[in-house]
mmCIF file of C-alpha atoms and ligand atoms in Angstrom:
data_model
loop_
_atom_site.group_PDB
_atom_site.id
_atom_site.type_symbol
_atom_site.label_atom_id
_atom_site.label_comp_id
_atom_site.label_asym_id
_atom_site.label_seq_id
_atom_site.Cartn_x
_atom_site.Cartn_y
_atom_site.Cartn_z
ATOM 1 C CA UNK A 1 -0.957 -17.759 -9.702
ATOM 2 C CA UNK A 2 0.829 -14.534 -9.117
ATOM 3 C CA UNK A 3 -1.631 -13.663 -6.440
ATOM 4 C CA UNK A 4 -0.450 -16.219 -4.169
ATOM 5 C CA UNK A 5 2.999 -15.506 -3.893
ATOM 6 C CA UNK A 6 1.801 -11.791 -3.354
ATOM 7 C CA UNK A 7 -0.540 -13.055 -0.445
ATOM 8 C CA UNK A 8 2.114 -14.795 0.970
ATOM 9 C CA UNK A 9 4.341 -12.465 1.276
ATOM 10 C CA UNK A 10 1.939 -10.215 2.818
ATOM 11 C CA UNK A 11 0.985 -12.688 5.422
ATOM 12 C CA UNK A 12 4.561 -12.953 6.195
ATOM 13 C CA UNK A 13 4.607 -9.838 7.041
ATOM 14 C CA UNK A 14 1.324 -9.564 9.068
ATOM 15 C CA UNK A 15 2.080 -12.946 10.896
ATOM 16 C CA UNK A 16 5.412 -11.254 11.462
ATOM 17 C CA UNK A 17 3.947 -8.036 12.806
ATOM 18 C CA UNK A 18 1.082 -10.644 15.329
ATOM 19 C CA UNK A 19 3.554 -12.117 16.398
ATOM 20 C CA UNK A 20 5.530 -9.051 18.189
ATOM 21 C CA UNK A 21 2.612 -7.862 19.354
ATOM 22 C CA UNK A 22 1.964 -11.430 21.099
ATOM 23 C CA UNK A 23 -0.854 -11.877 19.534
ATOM 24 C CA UNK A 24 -2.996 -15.109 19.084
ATOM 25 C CA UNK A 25 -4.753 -14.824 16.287
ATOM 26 C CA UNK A 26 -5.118 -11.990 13.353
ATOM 27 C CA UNK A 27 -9.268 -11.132 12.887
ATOM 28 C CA UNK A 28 -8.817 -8.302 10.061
ATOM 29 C CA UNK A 29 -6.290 -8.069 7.372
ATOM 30 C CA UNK A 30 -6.493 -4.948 5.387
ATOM 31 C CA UNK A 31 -4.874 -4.263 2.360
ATOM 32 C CA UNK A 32 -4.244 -1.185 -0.555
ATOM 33 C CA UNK A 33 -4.200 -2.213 -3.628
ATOM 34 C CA UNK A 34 -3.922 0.128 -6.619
ATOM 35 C CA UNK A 35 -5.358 -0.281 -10.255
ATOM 36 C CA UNK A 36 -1.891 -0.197 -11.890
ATOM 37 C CA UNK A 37 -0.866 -3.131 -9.322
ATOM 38 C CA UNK A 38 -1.917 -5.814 -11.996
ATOM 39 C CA UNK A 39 -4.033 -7.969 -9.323
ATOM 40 C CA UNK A 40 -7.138 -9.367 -9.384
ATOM 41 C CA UNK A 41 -9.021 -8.683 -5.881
ATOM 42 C CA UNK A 42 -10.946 -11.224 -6.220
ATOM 43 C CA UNK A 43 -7.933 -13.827 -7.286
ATOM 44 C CA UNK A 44 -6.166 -11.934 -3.901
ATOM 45 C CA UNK A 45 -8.938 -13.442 -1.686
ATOM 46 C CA UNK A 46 -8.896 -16.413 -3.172
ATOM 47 C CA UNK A 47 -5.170 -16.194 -1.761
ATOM 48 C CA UNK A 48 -5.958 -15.387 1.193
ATOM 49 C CA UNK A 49 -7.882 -18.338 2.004
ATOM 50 C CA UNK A 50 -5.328 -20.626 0.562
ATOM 51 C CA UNK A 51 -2.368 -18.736 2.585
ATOM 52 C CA UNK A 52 -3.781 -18.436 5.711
ATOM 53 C CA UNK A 53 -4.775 -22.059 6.277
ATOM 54 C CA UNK A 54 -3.121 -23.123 9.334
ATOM 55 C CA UNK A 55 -1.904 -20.131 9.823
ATOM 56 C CA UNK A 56 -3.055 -17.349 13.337
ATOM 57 C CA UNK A 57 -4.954 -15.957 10.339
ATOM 58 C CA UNK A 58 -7.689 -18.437 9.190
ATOM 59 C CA UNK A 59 -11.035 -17.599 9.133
ATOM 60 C CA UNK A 60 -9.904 -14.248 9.415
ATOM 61 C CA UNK A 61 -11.272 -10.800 6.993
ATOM 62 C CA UNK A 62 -9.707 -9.762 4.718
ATOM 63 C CA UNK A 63 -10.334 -5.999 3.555
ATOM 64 C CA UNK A 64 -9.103 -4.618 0.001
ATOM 65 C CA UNK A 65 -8.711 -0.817 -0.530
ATOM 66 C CA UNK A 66 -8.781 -0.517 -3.962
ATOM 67 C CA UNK A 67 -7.479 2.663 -5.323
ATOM 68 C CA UNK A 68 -8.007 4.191 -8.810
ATOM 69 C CA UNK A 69 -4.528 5.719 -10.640
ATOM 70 C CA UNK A 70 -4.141 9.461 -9.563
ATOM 71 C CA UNK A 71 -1.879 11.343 -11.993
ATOM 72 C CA UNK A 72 -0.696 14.959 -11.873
ATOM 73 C CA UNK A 73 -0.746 17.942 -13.954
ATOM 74 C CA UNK A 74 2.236 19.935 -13.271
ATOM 75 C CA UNK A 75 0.855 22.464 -15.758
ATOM 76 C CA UNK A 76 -2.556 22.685 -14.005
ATOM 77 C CA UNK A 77 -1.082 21.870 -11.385
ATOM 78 C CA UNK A 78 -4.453 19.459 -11.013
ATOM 79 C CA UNK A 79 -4.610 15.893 -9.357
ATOM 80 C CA UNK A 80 -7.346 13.776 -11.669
ATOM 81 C CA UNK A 81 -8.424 9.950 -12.555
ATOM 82 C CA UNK A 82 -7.803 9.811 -15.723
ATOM 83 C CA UNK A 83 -10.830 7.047 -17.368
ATOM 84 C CA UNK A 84 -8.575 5.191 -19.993
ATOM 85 C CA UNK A 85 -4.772 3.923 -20.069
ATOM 86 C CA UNK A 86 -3.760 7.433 -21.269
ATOM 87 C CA UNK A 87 -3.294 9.883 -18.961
ATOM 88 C CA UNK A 88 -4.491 12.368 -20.437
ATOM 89 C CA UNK A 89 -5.254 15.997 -18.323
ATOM 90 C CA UNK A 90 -8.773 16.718 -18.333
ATOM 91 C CA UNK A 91 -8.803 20.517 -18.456
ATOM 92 C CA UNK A 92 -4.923 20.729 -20.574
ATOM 93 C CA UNK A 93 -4.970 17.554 -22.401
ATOM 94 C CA UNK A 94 -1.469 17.269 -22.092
ATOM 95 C CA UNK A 95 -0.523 13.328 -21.347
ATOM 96 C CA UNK A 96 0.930 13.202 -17.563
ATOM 97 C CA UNK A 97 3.137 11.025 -16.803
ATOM 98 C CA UNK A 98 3.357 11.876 -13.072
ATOM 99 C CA UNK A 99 1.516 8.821 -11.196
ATOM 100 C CA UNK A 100 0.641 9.681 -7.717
ATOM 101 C CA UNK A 101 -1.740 6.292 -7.022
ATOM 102 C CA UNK A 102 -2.446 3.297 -8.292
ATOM 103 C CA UNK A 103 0.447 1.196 -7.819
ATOM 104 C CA UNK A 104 0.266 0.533 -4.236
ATOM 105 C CA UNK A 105 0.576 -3.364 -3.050
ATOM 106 C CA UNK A 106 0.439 -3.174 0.521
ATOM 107 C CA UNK A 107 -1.036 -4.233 3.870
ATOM 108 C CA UNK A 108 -2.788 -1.046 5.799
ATOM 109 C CA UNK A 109 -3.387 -2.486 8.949
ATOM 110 C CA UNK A 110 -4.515 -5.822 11.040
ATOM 111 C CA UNK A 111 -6.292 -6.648 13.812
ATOM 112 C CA UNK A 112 -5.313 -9.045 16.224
ATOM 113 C CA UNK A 113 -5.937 -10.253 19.771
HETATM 114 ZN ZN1 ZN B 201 -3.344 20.065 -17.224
#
């Protein structure tokens, strides 16, 4: 599953990140994820689980940001959502293809004692 190796790599970096803070164990993982990332939040906590067993991590939360696609109308000069796979400008209708969200993949923050 593609999720995992995502999830992995993530917790690499968050164990990574505990671990120069000294920390003993991570409570709260929070991640973005965008729309256009191609994961499945639910497959990513299935992940999580999975990755974090044995790990300073298990048992702990994970959070998912999920965040729509944002495009831009240089025209309008308009931020929207657009609903469908084209992104199409709501007051121009002229097809942007200036993405300002949705492909984000990252963690946000942790929380760890
Ligand atoms: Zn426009």
């Amino acid at each position: 599953m593609h999720e995992v190796s995502l999830m992995a790599n993530t917790l690499d970096i968050a164990l990574e990140h505990a671990q120069t803070q000294g920390a003993q164990k991570i409570h709260l993982l929070k991640m973005r994820v965008g729309a256009l990332s191609g994961v499945v939040p639910e497959a990513l906590e299935f992940a999580f689980d999975v990755c974090t067993q044995g790990t300073i991590a298990e048992g702990a939360k994970l959070e998912i940001d999920y965040l729509p696609v944002t495009c831009y109308c240089a025209n309008c000069q308009l931020k929207f959502e657009p609903d469908d796979a084209i992104y199409e400008c709501p007051v121009c209708h002229q097809i942007s293809t200036d993405i300002r969200q949705g492909k984000e993949l990252e963690l946000a923050s942790l929380e760890v004692s």
